[in-house]
Tab-separated table of N, CA and C in Angstrom:
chain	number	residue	atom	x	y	z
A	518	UNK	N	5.828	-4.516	19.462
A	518	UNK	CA	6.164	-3.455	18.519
A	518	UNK	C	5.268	-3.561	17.292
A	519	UNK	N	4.888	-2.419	16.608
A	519	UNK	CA	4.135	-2.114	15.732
A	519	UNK	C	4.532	-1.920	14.481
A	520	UNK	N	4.364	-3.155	13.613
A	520	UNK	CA	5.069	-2.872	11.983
A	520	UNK	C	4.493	-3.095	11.140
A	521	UNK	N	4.191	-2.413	9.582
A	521	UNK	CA	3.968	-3.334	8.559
A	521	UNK	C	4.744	-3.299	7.961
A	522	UNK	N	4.510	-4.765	7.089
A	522	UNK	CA	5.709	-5.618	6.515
A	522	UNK	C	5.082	-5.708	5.077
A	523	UNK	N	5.838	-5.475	3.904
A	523	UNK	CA	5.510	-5.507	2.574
A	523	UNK	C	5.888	-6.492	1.917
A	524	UNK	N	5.397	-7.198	1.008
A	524	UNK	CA	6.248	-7.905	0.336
A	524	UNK	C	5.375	-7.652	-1.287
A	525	UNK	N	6.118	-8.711	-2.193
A	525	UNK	CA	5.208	-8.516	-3.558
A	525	UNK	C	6.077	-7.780	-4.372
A	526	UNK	N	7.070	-7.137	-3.945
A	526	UNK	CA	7.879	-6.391	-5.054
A	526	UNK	C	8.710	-7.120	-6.002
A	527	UNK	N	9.046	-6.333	-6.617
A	527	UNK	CA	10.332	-6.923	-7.692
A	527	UNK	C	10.216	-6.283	-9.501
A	528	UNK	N	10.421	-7.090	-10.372
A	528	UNK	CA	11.290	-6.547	-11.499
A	528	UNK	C	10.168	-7.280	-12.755
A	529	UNK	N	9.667	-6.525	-13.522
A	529	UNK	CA	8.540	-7.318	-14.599
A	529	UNK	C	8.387	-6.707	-15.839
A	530	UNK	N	7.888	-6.938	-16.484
A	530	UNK	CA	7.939	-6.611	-17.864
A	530	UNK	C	6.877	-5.707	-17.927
A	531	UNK	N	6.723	-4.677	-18.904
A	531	UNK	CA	5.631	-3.712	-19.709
A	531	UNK	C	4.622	-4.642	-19.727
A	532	UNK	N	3.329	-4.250	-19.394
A	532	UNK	CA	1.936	-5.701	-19.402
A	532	UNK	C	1.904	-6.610	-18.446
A	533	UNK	N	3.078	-6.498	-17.621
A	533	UNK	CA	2.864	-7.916	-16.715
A	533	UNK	C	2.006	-6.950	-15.089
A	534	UNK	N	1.980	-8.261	-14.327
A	534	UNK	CA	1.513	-8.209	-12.994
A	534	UNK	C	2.385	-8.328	-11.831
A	535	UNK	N	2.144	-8.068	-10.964
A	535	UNK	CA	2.669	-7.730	-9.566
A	535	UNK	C	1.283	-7.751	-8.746
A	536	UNK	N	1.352	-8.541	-7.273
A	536	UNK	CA	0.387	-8.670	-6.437
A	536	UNK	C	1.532	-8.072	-5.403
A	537	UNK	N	1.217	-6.835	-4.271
A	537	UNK	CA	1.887	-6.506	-3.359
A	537	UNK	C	1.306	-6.841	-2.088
A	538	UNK	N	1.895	-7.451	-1.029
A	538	UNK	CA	0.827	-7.130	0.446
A	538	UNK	C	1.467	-6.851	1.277
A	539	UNK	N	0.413	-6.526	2.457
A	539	UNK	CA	1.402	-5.876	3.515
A	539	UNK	C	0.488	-6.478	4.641
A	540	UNK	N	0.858	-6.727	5.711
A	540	UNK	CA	0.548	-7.232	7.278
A	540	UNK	C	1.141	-6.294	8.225
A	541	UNK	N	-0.171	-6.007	8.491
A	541	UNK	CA	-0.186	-5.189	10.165
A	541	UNK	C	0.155	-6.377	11.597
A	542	UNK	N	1.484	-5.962	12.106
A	542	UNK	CA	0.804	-7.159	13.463
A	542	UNK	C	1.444	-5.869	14.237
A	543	UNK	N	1.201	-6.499	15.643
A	543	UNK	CA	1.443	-5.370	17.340
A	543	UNK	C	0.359	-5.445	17.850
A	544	UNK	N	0.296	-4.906	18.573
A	544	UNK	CA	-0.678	-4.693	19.949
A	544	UNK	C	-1.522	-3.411	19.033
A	545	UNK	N	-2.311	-3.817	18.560
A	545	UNK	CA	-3.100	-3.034	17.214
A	545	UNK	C	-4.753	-2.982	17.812
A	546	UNK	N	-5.530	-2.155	18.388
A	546	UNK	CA	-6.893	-2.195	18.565
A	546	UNK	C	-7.684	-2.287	17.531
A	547	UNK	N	-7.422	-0.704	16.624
A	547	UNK	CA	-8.239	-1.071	15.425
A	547	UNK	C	-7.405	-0.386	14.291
A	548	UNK	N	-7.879	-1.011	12.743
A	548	UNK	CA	-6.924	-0.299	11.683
A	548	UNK	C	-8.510	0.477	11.006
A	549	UNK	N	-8.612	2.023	10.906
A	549	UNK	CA	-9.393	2.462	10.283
A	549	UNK	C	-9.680	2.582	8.525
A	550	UNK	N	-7.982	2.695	8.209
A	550	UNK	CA	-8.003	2.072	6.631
A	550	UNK	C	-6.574	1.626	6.336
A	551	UNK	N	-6.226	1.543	5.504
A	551	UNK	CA	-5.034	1.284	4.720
A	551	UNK	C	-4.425	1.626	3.485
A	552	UNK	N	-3.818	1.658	3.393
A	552	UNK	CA	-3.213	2.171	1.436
A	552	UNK	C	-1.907	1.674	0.822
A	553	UNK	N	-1.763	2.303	0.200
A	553	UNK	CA	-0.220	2.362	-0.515
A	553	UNK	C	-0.104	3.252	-1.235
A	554	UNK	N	1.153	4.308	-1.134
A	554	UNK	CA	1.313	4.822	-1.737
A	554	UNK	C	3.033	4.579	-2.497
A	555	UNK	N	3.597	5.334	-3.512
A	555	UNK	CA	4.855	4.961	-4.264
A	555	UNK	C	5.611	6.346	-4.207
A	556	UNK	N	6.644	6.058	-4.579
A	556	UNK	CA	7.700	7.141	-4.423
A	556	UNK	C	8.860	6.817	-5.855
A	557	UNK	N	8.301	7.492	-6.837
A	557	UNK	CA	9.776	7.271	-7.492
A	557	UNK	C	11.072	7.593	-7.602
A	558	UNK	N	12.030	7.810	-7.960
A	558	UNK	CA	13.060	8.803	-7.892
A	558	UNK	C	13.013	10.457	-8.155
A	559	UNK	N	13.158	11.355	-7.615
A	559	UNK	CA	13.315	12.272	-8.052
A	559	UNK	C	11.770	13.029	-7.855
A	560	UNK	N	11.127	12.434	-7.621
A	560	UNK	CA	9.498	12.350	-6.905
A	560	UNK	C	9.221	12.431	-5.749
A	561	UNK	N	7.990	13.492	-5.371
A	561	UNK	CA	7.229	13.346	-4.627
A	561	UNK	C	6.326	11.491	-4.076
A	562	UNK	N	6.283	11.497	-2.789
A	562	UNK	CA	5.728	10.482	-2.511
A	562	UNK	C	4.342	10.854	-3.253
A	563	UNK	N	3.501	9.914	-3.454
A	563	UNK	CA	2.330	9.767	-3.990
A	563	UNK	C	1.018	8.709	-3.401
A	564	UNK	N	-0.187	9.029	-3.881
A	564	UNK	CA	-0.976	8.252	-3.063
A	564	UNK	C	-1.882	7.517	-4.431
A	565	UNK	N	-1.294	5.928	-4.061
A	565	UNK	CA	-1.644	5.156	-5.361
A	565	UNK	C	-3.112	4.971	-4.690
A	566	UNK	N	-3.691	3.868	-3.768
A	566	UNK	CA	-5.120	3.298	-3.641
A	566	UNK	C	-5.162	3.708	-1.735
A	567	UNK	N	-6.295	3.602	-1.335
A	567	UNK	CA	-6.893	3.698	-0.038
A	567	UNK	C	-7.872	2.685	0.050
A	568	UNK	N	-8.471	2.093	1.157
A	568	UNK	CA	-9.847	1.145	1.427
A	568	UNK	C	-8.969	1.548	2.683
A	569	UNK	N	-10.700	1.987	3.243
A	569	UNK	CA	-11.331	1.974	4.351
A	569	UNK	C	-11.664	0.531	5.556
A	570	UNK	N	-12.171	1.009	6.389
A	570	UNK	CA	-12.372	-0.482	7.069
A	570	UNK	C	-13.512	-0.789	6.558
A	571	UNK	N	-14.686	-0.432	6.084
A	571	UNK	CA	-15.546	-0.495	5.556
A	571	UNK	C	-15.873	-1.276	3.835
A	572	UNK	N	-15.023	-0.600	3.704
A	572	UNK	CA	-14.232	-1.421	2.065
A	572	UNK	C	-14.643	-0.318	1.092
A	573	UNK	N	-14.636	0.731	1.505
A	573	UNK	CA	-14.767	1.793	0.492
A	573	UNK	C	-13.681	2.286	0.251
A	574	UNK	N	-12.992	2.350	-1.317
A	574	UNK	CA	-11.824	3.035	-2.033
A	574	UNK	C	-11.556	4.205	-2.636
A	575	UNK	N	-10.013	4.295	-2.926
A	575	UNK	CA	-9.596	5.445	-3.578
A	575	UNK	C	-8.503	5.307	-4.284
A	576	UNK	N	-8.674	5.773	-5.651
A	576	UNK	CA	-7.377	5.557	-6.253
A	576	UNK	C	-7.432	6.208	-6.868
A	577	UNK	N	-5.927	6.689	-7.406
A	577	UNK	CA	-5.197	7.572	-8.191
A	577	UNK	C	-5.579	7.510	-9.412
A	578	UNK	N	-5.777	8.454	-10.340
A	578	UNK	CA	-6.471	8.428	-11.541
A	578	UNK	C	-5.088	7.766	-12.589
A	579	UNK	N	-3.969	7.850	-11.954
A	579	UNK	CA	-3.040	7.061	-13.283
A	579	UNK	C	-3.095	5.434	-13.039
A	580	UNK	N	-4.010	4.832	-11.999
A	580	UNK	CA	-3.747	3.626	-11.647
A	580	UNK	C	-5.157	2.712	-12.192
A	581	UNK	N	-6.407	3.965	-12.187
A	581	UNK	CA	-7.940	3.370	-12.335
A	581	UNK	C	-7.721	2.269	-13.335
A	582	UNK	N	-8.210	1.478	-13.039
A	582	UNK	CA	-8.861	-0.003	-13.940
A	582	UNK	C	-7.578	-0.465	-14.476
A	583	UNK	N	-6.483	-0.225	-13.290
A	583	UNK	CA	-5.612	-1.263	-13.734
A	583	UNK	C	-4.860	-2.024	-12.108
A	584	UNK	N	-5.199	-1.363	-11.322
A	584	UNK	CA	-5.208	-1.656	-10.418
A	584	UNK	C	-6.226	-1.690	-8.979
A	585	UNK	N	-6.045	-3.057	-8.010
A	585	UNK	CA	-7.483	-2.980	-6.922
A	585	UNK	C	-6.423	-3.378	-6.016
A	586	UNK	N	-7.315	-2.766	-5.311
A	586	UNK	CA	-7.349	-3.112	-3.792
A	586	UNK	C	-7.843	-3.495	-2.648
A	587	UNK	N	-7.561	-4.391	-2.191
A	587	UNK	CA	-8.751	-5.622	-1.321
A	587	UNK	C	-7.331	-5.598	0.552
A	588	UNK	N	-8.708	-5.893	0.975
A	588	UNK	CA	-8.070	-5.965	2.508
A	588	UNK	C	-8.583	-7.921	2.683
A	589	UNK	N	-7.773	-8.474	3.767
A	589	UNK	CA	-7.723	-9.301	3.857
A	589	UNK	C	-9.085	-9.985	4.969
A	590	UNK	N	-9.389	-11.080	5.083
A	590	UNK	CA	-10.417	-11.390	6.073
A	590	UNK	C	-9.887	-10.934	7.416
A	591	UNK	N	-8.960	-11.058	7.565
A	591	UNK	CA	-8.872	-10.931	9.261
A	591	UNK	C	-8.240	-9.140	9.269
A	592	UNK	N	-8.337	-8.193	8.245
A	592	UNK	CA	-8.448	-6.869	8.160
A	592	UNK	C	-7.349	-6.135	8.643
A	593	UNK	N	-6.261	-6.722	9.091
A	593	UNK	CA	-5.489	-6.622	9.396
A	593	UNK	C	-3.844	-6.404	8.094
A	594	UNK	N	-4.610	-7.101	6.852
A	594	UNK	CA	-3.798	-6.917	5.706
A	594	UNK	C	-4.499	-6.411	4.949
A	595	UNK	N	-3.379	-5.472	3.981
A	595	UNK	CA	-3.883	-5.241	2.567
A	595	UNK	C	-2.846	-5.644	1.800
A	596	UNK	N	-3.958	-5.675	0.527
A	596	UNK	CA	-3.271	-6.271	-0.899
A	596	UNK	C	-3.445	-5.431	-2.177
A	597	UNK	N	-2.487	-5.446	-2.888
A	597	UNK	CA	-2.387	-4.074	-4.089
A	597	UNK	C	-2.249	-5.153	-5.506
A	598	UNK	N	-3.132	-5.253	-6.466
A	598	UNK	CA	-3.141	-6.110	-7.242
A	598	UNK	C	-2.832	-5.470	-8.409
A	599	UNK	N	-1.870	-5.381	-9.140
A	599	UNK	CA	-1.741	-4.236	-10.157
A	599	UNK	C	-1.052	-4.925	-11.360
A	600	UNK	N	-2.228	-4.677	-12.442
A	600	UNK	CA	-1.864	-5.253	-13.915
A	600	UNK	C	-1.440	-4.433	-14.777
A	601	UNK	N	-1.252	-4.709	-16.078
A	601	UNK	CA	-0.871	-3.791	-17.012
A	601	UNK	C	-0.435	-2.751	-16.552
A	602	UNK	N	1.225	-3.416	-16.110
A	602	UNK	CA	1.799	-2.361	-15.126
A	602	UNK	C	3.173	-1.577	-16.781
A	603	UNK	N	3.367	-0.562	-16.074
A	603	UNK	CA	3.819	0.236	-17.443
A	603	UNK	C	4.859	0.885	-16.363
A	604	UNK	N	5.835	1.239	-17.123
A	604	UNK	CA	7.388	1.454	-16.808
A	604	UNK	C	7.580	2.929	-15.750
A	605	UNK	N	6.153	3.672	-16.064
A	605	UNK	CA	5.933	4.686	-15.435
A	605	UNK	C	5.438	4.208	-13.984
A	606	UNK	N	5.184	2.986	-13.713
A	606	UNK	CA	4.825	2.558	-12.003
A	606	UNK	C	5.788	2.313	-11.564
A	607	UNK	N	6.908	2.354	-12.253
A	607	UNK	CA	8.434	1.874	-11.120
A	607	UNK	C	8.557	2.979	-10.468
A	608	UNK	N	8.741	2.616	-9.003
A	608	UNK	CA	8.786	2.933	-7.836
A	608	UNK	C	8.971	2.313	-6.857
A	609	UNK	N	9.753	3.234	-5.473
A	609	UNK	CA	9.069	2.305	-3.985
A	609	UNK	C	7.453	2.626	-3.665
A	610	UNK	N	7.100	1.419	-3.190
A	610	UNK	CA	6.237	1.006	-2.942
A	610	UNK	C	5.448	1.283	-1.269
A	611	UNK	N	4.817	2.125	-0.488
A	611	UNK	CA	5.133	1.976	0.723
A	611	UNK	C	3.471	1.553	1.289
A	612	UNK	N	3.089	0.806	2.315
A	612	UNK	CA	1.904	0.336	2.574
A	612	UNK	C	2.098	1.598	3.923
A	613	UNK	N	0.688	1.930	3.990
A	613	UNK	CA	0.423	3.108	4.896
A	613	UNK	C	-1.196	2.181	5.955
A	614	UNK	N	-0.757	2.788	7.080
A	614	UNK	CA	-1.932	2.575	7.747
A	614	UNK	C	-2.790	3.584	8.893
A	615	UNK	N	-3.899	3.462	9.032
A	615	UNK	CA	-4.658	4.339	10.291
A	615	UNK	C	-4.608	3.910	11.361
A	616	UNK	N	-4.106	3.755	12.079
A	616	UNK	CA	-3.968	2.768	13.438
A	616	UNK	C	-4.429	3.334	14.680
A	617	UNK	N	-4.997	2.331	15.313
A	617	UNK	CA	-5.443	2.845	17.074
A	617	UNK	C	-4.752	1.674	17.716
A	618	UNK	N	-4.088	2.129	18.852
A	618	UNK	CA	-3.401	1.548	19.821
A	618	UNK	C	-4.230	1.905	20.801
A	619	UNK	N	-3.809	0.138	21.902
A	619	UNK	CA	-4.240	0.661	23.131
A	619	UNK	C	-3.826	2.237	23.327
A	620	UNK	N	-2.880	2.629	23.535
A	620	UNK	CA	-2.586	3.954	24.160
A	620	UNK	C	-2.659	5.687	23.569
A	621	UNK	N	-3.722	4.777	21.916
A	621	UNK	CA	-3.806	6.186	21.497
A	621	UNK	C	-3.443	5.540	19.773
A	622	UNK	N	-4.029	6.424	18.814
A	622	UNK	CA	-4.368	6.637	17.496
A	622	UNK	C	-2.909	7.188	16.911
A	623	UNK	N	-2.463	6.671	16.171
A	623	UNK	CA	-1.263	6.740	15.018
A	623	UNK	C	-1.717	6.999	13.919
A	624	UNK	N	-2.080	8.038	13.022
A	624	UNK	CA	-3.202	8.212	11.856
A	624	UNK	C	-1.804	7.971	10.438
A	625	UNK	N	-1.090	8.164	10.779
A	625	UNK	CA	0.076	8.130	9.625
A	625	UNK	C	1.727	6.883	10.078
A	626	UNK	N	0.883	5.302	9.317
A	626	UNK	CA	2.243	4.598	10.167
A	626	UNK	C	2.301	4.034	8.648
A	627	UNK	N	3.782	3.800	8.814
A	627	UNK	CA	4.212	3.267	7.120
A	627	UNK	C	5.234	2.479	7.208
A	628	UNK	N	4.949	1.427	6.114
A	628	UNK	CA	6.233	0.224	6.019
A	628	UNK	C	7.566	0.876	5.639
A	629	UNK	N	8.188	-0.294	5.439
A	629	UNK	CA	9.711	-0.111	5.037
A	629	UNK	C	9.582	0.382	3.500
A	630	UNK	N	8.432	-0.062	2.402
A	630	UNK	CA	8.335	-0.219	1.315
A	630	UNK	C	8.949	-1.601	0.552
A	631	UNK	N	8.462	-1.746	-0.656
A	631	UNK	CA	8.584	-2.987	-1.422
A	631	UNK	C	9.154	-2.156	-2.952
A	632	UNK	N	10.559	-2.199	-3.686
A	632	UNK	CA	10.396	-1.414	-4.954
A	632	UNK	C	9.636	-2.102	-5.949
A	633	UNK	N	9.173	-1.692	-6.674
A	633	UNK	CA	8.203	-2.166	-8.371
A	633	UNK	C	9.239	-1.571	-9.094
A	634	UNK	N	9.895	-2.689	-10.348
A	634	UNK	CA	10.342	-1.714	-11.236
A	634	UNK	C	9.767	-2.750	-12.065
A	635	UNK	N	9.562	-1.791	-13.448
A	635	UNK	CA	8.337	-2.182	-14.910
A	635	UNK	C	9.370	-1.922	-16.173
A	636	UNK	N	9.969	-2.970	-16.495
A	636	UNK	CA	11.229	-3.069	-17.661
A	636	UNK	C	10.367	-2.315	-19.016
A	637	UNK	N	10.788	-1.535	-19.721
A	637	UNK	CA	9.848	-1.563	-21.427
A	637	UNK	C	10.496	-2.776	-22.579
């Protein structure tokens, strides 16, 4: 079976940090990129960062130069590194992936999510 698994969430202060990651495992051929996107209350889901398999990114203009995003050596994980986090990033958290299966391409597969909440 095919899951990713989040972890990294939890409860922090105005200025502080949060490192989120997520692991792809299953019978997985190839992952074309990865992301995360957040969902707050009362909100539209949203699309915080992207990297490619390649390692080329994308991120949300409320997140630039305060948050990166790096995939892991064995490419199979990503990681959401996010500083000078501000009360406006509380949210769930959800890791998204591009996936090819033996039996065929899943372009939209998503974790359980991890919540971020950012105390003032």
């Amino acid at each position: 079976q095919v899951q990713l698994v989040e972890s990294g969430g939890g409860v922090v202060q105005a200025g502080g940090s949060l490192r989120l990651s997520c692991a792809a495992s299953g019978r997985i051929f190839s992952i074309s990129a990865m992301g995360w996107y957040r969902q707050a209350p009362g909100k539209q889901r949203e699309l915080v960062a992207t990297i490619t398999s390649g390692g080329s990114t994308n991120y949300a203009d409320s997140v630039k130069g305060r948050f990166t995003i790096s995939r892991g050596n064995a490419k199979n994980t990503v990681y959401l590194q996010m500083n000078s986090l501000k009360p406006g990033d509380t949210a769930l958290y959800y890791c998204h992936a591009d996936l090819t299966l033996p039996y065929g391409r899943l372009p939209d597969y998503w974790g359980q999510g991890t919540q971020v909440t950012v105390s003032s």
